[in-house]
Coordinates of C-alpha atoms and ligand atoms in Angstrom, one line a residue:
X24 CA 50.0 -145.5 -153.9
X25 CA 48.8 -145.5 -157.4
X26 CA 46.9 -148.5 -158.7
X27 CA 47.2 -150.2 -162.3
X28 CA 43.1 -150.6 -161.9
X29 CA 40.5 -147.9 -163.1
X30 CA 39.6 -146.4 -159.6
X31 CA 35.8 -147.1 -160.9
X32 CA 35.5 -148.8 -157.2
X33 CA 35.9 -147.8 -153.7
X34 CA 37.6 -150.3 -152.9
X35 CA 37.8 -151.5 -149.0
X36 CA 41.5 -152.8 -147.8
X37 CA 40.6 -156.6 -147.6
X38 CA 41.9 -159.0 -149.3
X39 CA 40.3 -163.3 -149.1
X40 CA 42.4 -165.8 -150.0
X41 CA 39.9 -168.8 -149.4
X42 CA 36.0 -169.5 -148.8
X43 CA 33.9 -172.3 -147.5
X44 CA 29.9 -172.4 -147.6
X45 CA 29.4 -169.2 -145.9
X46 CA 32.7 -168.3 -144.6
X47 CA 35.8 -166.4 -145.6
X48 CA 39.0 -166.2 -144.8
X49 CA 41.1 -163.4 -145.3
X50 CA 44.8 -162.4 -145.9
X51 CA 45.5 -162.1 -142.6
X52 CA 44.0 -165.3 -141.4
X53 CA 40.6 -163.9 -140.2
X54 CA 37.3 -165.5 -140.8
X55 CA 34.3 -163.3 -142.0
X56 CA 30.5 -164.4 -142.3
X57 CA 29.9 -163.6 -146.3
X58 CA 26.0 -161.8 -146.2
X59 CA 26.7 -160.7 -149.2
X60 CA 27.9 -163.7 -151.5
X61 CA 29.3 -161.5 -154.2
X62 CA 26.4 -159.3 -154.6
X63 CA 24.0 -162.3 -154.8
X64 CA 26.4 -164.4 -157.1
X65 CA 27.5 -167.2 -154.8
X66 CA 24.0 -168.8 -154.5
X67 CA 25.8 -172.1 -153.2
X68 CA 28.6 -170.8 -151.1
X69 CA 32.2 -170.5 -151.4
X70 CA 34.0 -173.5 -152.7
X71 CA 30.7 -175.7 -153.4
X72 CA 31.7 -179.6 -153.9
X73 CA 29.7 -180.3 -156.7
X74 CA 30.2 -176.9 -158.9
X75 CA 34.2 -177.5 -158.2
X76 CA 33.7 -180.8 -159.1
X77 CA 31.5 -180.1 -162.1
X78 CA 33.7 -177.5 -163.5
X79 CA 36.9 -179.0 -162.8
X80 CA 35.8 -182.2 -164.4
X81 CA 34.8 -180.1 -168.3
X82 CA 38.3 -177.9 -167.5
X83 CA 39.9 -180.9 -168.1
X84 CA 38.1 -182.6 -171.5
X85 CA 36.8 -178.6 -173.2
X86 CA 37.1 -175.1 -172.2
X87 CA 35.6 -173.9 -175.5
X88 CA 34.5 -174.2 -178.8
X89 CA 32.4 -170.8 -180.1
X90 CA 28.3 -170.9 -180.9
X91 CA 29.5 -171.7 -184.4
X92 CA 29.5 -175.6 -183.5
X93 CA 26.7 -177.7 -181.1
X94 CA 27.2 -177.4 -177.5
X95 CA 25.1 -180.2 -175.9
X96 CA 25.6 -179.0 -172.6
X97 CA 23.8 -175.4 -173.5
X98 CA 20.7 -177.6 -174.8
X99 CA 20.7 -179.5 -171.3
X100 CA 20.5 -176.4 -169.7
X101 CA 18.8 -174.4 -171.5
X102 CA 16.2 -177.6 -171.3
X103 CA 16.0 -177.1 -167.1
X104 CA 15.0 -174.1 -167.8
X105 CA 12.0 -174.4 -170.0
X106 CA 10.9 -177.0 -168.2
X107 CA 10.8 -175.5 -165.0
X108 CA 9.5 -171.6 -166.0
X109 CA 7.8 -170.1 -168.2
X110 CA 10.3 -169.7 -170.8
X111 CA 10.4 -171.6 -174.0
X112 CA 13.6 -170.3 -175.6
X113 CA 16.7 -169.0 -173.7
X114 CA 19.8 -166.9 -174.9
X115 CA 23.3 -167.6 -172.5
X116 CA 25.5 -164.5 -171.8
X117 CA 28.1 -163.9 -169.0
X118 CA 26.9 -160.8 -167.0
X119 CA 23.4 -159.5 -165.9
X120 CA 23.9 -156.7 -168.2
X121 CA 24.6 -159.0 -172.1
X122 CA 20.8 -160.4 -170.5
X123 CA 19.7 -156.8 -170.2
X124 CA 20.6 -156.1 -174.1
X125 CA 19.7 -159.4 -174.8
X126 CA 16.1 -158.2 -173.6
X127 CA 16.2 -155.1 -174.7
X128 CA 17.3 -156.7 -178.8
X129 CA 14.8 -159.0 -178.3
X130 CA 11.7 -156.5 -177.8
X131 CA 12.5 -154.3 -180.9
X132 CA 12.9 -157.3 -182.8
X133 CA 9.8 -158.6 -182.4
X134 CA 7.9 -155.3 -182.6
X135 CA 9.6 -154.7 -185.5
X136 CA 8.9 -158.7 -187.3
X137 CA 5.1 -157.8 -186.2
X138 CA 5.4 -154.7 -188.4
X139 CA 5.0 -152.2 -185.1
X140 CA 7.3 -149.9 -186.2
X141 CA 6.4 -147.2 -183.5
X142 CA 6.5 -149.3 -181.0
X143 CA 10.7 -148.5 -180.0
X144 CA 9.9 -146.9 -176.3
X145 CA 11.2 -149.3 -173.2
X146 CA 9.7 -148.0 -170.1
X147 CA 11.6 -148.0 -167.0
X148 CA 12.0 -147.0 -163.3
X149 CA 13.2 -144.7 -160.5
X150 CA 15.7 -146.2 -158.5
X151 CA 16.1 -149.4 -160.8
X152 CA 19.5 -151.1 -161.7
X153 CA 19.7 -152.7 -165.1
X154 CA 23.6 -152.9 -166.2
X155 CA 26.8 -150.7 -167.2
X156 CA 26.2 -150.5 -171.4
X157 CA 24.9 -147.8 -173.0
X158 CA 21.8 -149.2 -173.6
X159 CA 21.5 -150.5 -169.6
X160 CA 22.7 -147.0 -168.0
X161 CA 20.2 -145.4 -170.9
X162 CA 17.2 -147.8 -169.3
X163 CA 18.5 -147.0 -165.7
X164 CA 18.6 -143.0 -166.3
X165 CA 19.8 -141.9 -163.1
X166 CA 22.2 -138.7 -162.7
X167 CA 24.9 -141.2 -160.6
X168 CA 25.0 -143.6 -163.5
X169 CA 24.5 -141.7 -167.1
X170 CA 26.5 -138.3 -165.3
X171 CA 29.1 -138.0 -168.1
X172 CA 28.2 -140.5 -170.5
X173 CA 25.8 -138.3 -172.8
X174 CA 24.5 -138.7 -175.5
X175 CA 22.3 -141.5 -174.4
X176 CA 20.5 -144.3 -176.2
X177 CA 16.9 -142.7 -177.4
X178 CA 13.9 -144.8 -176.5
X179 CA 14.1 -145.4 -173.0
X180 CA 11.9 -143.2 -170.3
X181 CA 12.1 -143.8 -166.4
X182 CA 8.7 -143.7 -164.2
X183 CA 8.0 -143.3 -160.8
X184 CA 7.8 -146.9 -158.8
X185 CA 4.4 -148.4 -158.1
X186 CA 2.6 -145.6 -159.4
X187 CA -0.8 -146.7 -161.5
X188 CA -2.2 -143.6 -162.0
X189 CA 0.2 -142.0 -164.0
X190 CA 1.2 -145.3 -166.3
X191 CA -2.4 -145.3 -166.9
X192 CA -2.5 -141.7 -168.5
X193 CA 0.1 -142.3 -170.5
X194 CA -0.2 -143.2 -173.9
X195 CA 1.5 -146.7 -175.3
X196 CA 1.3 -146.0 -178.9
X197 CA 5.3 -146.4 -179.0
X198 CA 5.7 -148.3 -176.1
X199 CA 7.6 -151.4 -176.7
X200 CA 8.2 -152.6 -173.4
X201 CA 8.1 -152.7 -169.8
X202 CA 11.2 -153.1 -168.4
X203 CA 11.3 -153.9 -164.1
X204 CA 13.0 -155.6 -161.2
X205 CA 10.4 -157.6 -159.3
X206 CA 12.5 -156.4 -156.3
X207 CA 15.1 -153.9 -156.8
X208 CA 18.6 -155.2 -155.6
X209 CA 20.5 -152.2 -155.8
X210 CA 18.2 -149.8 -155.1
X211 CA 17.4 -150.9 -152.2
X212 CA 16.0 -154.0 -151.7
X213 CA 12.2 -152.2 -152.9
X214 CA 9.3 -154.9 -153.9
X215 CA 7.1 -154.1 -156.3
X216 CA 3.5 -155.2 -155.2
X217 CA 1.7 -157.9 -156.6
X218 CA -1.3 -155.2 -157.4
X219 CA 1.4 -153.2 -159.4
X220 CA 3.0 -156.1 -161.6
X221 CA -0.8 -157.5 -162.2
X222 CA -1.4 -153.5 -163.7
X223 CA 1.8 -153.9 -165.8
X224 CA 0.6 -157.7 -167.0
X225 CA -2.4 -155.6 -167.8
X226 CA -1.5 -152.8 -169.0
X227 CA 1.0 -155.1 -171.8
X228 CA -1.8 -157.4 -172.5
X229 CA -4.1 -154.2 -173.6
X230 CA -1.4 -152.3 -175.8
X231 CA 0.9 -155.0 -177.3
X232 CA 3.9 -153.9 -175.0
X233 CA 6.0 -156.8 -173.9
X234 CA 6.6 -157.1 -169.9
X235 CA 10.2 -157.6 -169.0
X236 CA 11.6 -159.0 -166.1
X237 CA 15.0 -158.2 -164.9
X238 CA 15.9 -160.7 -162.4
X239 CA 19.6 -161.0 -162.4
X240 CA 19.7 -160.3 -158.9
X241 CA 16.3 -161.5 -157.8
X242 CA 16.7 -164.8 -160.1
X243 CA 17.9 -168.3 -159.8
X244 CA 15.7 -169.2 -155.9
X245 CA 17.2 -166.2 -153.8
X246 CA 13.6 -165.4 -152.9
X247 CA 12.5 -169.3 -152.4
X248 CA 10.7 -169.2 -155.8
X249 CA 12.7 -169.5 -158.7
X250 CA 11.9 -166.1 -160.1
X251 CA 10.5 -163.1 -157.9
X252 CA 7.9 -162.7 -160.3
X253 CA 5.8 -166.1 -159.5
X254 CA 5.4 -164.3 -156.0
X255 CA 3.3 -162.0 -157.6
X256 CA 1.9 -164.9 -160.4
X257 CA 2.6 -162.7 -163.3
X258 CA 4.3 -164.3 -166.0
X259 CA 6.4 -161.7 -168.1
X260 CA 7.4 -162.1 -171.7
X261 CA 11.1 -161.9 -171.1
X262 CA 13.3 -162.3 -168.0
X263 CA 17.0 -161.2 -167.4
X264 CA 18.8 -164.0 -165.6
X265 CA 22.3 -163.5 -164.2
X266 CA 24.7 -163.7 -160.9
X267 CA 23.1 -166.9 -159.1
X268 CA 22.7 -169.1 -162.1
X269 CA 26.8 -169.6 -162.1
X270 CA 27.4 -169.4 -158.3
X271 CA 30.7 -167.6 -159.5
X272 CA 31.0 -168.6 -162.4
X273 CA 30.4 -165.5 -164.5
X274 CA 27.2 -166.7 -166.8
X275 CA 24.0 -165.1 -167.1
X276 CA 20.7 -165.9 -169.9
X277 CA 17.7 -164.2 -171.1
X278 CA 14.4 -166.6 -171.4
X279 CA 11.6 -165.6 -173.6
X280 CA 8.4 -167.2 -174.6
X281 CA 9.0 -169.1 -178.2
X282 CA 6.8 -166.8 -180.4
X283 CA 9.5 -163.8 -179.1
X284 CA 12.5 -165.6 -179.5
X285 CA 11.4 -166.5 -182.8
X286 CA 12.1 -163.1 -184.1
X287 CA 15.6 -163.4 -183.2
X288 CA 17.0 -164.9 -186.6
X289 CA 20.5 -166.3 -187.3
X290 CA 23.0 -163.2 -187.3
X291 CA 20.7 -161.1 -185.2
X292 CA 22.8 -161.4 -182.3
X293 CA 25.5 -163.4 -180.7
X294 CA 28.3 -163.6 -178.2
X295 CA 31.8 -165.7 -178.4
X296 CA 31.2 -166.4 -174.5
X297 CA 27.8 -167.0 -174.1
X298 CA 27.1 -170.8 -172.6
X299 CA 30.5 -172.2 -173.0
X300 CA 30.6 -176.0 -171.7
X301 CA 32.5 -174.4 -168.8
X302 CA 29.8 -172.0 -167.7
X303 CA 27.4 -174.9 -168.8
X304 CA 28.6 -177.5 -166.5
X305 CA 28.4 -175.3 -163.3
X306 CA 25.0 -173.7 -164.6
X307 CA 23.6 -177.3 -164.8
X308 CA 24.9 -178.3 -161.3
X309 CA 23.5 -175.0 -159.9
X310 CA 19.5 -176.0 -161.2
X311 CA 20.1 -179.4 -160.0
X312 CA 20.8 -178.2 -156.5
X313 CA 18.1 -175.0 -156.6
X314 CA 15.9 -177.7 -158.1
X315 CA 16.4 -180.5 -155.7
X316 CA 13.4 -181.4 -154.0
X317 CA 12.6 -179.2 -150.8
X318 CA 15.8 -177.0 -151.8
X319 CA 13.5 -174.3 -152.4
X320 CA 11.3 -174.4 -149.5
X321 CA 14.3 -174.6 -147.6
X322 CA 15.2 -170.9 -149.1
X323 CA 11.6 -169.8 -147.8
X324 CA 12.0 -171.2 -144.4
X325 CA 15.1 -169.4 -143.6
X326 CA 14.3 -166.5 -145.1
X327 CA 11.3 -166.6 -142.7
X328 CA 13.8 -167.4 -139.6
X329 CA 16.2 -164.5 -140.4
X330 CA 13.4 -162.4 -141.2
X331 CA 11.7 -162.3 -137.8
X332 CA 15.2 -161.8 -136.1
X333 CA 15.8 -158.9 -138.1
X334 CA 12.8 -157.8 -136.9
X335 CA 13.7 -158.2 -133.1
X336 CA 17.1 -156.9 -134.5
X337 CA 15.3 -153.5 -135.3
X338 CA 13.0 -153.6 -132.4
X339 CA 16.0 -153.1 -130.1
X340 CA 18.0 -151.2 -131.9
X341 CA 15.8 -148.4 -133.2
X342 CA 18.4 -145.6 -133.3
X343 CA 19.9 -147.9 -136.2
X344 CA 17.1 -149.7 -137.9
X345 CA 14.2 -148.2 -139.7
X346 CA 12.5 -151.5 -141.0
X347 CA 13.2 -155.3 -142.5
X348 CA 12.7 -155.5 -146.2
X349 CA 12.5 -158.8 -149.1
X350 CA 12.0 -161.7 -149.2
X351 CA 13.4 -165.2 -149.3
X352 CA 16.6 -164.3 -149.1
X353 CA 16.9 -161.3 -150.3
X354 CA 16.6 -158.7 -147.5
X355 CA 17.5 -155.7 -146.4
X356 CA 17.6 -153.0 -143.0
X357 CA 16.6 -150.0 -144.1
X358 CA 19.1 -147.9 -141.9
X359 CA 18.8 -144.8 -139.2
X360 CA 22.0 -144.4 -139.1
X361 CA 24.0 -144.1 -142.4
X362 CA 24.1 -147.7 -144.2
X363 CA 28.0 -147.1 -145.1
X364 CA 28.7 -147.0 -141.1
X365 CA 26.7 -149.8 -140.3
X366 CA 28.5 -151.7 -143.3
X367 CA 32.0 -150.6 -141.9
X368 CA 31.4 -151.5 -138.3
X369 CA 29.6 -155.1 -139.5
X370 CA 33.1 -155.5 -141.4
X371 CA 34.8 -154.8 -138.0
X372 CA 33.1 -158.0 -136.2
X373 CA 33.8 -159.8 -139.5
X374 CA 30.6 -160.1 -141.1
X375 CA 29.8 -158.7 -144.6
X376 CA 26.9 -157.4 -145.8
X377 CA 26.2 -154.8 -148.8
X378 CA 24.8 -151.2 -148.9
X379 CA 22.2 -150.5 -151.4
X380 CA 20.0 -147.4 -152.2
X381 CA 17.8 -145.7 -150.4
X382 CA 20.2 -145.8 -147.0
X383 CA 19.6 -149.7 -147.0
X384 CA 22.1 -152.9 -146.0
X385 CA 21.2 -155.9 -147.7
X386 CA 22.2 -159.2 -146.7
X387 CA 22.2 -161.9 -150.0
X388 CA 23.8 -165.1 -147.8
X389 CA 24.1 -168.2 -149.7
X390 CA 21.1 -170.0 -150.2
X391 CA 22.0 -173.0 -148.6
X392 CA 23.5 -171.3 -145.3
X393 CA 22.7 -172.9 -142.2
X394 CA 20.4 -171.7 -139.3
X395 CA 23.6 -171.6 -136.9
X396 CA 24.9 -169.4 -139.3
X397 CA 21.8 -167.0 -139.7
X398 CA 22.0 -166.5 -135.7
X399 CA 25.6 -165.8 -135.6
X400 CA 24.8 -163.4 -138.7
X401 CA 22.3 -161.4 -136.0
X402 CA 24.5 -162.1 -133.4
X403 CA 27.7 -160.0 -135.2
X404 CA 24.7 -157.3 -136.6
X405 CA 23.3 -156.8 -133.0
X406 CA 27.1 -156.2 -131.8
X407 CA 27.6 -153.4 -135.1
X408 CA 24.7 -152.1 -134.0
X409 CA 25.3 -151.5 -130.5
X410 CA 29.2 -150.0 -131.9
X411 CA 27.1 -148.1 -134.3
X412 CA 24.8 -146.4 -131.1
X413 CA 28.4 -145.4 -129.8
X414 CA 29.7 -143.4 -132.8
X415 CA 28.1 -139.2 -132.3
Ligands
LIG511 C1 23.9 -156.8 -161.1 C2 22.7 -156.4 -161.9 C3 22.7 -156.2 -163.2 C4 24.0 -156.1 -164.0 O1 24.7 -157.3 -164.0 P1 26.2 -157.4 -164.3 O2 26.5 -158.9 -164.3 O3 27.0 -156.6 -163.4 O4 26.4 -156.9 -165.7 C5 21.5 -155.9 -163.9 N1 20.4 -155.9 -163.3 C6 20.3 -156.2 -161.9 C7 18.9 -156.2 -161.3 C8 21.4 -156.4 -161.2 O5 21.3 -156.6 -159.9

């Protein structure tokens, strides 16, 4: 049957009708155990109280207004944010890719105000996710993404990951900035190492290149920090913030430290969307939670938990598993067998998970799921996995 829809997805023949917390239920009354929250989007679960609350409560008193007029909630949030990282000035949008052009603006402007006119280059690299524009499949530069969509945005030029040596032959005359996931999301749940972001922090501080964070996916406490980075203790000059930071509500923002964002003058940019009070009042009741005392920690500590099951997990099942990847919680398998199968027979015993690059299966669980709910999680992967022995 032909579909209205763009077939830009492959889709799977599922349809869910209601969520709780961790849970789904499906069309035909079946409940599944959501790994996957939306691609890391619902940090809070399905349904949370307090967002439906909060967002209920501004749907009925203002939907919108436009960035032409004040918007106290945006300063509210916006103020969480600075307080908290290492931000001073923030930008709202409403995907992970507006933050990534937001970034991207942002960098050129302020080489530009500082009379660096070279300096246009954003660096970038292999296997790295940044966005659907022009500009984002551009920074990206893989074949799957940019196939078809030539010309591309000048400017942008993809590296190997975690390799020193060759960023430090290169020369940064018209480099403007760095741009990198902490952890990759999509391509595969790959960390950068502490060693490699200190080089970058390094590298930026000795050229004039701004370091840029994208941690749309990474963002927002799925790791048990608030950002990725502070794993490493590198502080960047701009970070991409999207999926969490709404817990379904589609919002994302891009932080800066003041004496960038100061370059960005009225009319330099904009967005009829970005931070409206509805996005606002769910954004706000996501920090408070994420911010909540021990919330955080609590992130860590299961993370930890399902970590060293996942472990066990591989241990037995070694025709399946490779290895246990991430942090917090953001992790992945790296697969054996192929990650699509695994993903297909997890869907069978009606648990959800996601395949990402490099043959992976990440699992992105609500941050506040329980510890019951992490064992039943292993429980329904150590029964794919034993289905998945059985295919030839
Ligand atoms: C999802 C993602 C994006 C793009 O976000 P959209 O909201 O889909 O535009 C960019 N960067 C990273 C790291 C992502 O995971």
């Amino acid at each position: 049957m032909s579909s209205p829809l763009l077939e830009t997805y492959n889709r799977v023949n599922l349809t869910f009708t209601e969520g709780s917390g961790a849970w789904l239920k499906s069309s035909e009354g079946n409940y599944y155990l959501d790994m996957g929250s939306g691609i890391a989007v619902n940090s809070l679960g399905h349904a949370n109280l307090e967002l439906t609350k909060a967002l209920t409560e501004q749907a009925q008193k203002l939907w919108h207004t436009s960035n032409l007029y004040q918007i106290p909630s945006q300063i509210e949030l916006a103020t969480k944010l600075v307080d908290s990282t290492f931000a001073e000035k923030v930008f709202f949008t409403n995907s992970g890719t507006e933050s990534i052009e937001c970034a991207i603006k942002m960098a050129r402007k302020y080489q530009c105000e500082k009379g660096e006119f070279k300096k246009t280059d954003i660096l970038t690299f292999e296997g790295s996710f940044h966005g659907r524009s022009m500009a984002a499949i551009s920074a990206t530069g893989s074949e799957k993404l940019t196939k078809g969509f030539s010309p591309l945005l000048p400017g942008f030029k993809s590296l190997p990951f975690e390799n020193s040596d060759m960023l430090e032959k290169l020369s940064f005359e018209d480099v403007c900035a760095i741009l990198i996931e902490p952890i990759q999301g999509e391509g595969g749940i790959r960390r950068a190492s502490k060693g490699f972001l200190k080089k970058l922090r390094e590298i930026c501080d000795r050229t004039g290149a701004l370091l840029i964070f994208d941690e749309v996916q990474s963002g927002v406490g799925r790791t048990g920090l608030f950002f990725a980075f502070e794993h490493a203790e590198v502080s960047p000059d701009i970070v991409a913030v999207a999926k969490g930071i709404g817990g379904g509500f589609p919002m994302g923002c891009c932080m800066s430290s003041a004496k960038i964002g100061e370059s960005m003058a009225p009319g330099s940019h904009g967005s009829t969307f970005g931070g409206n009070p509805l996005a606002c009042a769910v954004g706000i009741s996501v920090l408070e939670k994420i911010f909540s005392s021990g919330f955080l920690a609590s992130v860590s500590d299961k993370g930890l938990f399902f970590k060293n099951q996942l472990h066990d997990l591989v241990k037995k099942n070694p025709s399946v598993f490779g290895s246990v990847r991430g942090v917090g919680l953001m992790l992945g398998l790296k697969c054996i067998k192929e990650n699509i199968s695994i993903v297909r027979h997890a869907q069978n015993n009606k648990l959800l998970v996601v395949p990402g690059g490099d043959n992976v299966i990440r699992l992105l669980p609500p941050l506040n799921i329980t510890y019951d709910e992490i064992e039943e999680a292993i429980r329904r992967l150590t029964k794919s996995a034993s289905d998945a022995t059985g295919d030839e």
